[in-house]
XYZ file of C-alpha atoms in Angstrom:
137
model
C -81.138 9.656 2.469
C -82.470 6.537 0.277
C -86.052 8.050 0.043
C -84.391 10.934 -1.966
C -83.515 7.872 -4.626
C -88.095 7.909 -4.481
C -88.776 11.380 -6.047
C -89.016 11.483 -9.801
C -85.777 14.379 -9.881
C -83.223 13.513 -11.831
C -80.960 16.524 -9.927
C -81.917 15.398 -5.984
C -81.066 11.136 -7.301
C -77.336 12.182 -8.546
C -76.900 14.488 -5.388
C -77.744 11.210 -3.383
C -75.758 8.833 -5.675
C -73.118 11.102 -5.518
C -72.632 11.118 -1.521
C -73.045 7.434 -1.597
C -70.168 7.493 -3.625
C -68.396 9.914 -1.426
C -69.187 7.715 1.761
C -68.385 4.684 0.452
C -64.671 6.112 -0.351
C -64.506 7.468 3.094
C -62.575 4.169 5.464
C -64.416 5.488 8.487
C -67.711 5.391 7.235
C -68.082 2.496 4.621
C -68.220 -0.399 7.368
C -71.084 1.422 9.214
C -72.875 2.285 5.648
C -72.779 -1.206 4.428
C -73.751 -2.750 7.148
C -76.653 -0.456 7.779
C -77.916 -1.983 3.940
C -76.284 0.661 2.123
C -74.855 -1.951 -0.614
C -78.437 -3.060 -1.227
C -79.602 0.502 -1.891
C -76.574 0.760 -4.036
C -77.402 -1.597 -6.208
C -81.123 0.079 -6.733
C -78.945 2.268 -7.530
C -77.966 1.214 -10.992
C -81.510 -0.446 -11.677
C -82.236 3.242 -12.353
C -81.172 2.763 -15.544
C -79.165 5.927 -15.980
C -75.183 6.162 -16.912
C -74.201 8.967 -14.517
C -76.424 7.463 -11.372
C -74.926 3.646 -13.013
C -70.983 5.510 -12.353
C -71.894 7.039 -9.271
C -72.926 3.889 -7.540
C -70.495 1.212 -9.310
C -67.773 3.700 -8.442
C -69.216 3.700 -4.910
C -69.719 -0.221 -4.811
C -65.838 -0.500 -6.179
C -64.926 1.367 -3.127
C -66.632 -0.689 -0.858
C -65.101 -3.689 -2.875
C -61.758 -2.753 -1.690
C -62.932 -3.937 1.981
C -62.420 -7.766 1.880
C -65.043 -8.163 4.699
C -67.629 -6.452 1.594
C -66.076 -8.600 -1.644
C -69.218 -11.539 -1.506
C -72.563 -9.959 0.026
C -71.217 -7.294 -3.253
C -72.280 -10.572 -5.707
C -74.493 -11.761 -3.564
C -77.159 -8.529 -3.450
C -76.785 -8.441 -7.040
C -73.891 -6.657 -8.575
C -72.733 -8.925 -11.366
C -76.109 -8.817 -12.852
C -76.299 -4.937 -12.889
C -72.282 -5.015 -14.318
C -73.036 -7.287 -16.910
C -76.490 -5.300 -18.319
C -74.236 -1.694 -18.276
C -70.460 -3.421 -20.074
C -72.123 -3.848 -23.638
C -73.606 -0.503 -24.433
C -71.362 1.979 -21.929
C -68.505 3.704 -22.397
C -65.243 5.273 -21.273
C -66.106 5.786 -17.425
C -69.001 3.105 -16.455
C -66.623 0.794 -18.042
C -63.429 1.542 -16.433
C -65.329 1.946 -13.104
C -67.066 -1.668 -13.775
C -63.747 -3.202 -15.030
C -62.080 -1.990 -11.234
C -65.481 -3.649 -9.803
C -64.962 -6.680 -11.065
C -61.113 -6.762 -10.284
C -61.958 -6.411 -7.044
C -64.009 -8.506 -6.424
C -62.768 -11.565 -8.268
C -59.813 -11.431 -5.369
C -62.573 -13.237 -3.323
C -62.602 -17.142 -4.427
C -65.959 -17.784 -3.799
C -66.530 -14.574 -5.911
C -64.452 -16.466 -9.005
C -66.517 -19.629 -8.973
C -69.730 -17.277 -9.326
C -68.068 -15.189 -11.657
C -67.595 -18.077 -13.890
C -70.645 -19.395 -13.328
C -72.771 -16.710 -14.442
C -71.150 -16.338 -17.727
C -69.242 -13.231 -17.459
C -65.575 -14.706 -18.698
C -66.754 -12.781 -22.302
C -67.623 -10.148 -20.643
C -64.536 -9.633 -19.040
C -62.940 -10.385 -22.593
C -65.119 -7.921 -23.907
C -63.587 -5.039 -21.329
C -60.315 -6.581 -21.973
C -59.893 -5.706 -25.386
C -61.073 -1.913 -25.105
C -57.904 0.462 -25.772
C -58.939 2.176 -22.879
C -55.395 2.800 -20.408
C -57.825 3.225 -17.133
C -59.698 -0.502 -17.979
C -56.322 -2.563 -19.041
C -55.211 -1.873 -15.574
């Protein structure tokens, strides 16, 4: 499925990213998906730098981050760097997905230290100042 992301066709990439998000939201499938390299592939989707794909990919990571066993792995594989890149220029749904992901990831004490070390606090403050009910949750 991830080989389809190499195609130079936005519609194909969006369909793959949508399917990935849906798989990550399925409790029966998310563990197999994550353990077969899915987290790395999701971070790669974010790197494509297309807002629709970023929303879908960060939403997928947000679903996976509900499982304690994936919280640290998501951070290890570079998701924080991609979130930082997206925070300032993004609006609405993407910011909401980022806020939810960061909230979930921060429930892991090791991630809390990493988030501070990576300088994420100013970005979290920026998000907290947004006048958006979804982000405030």
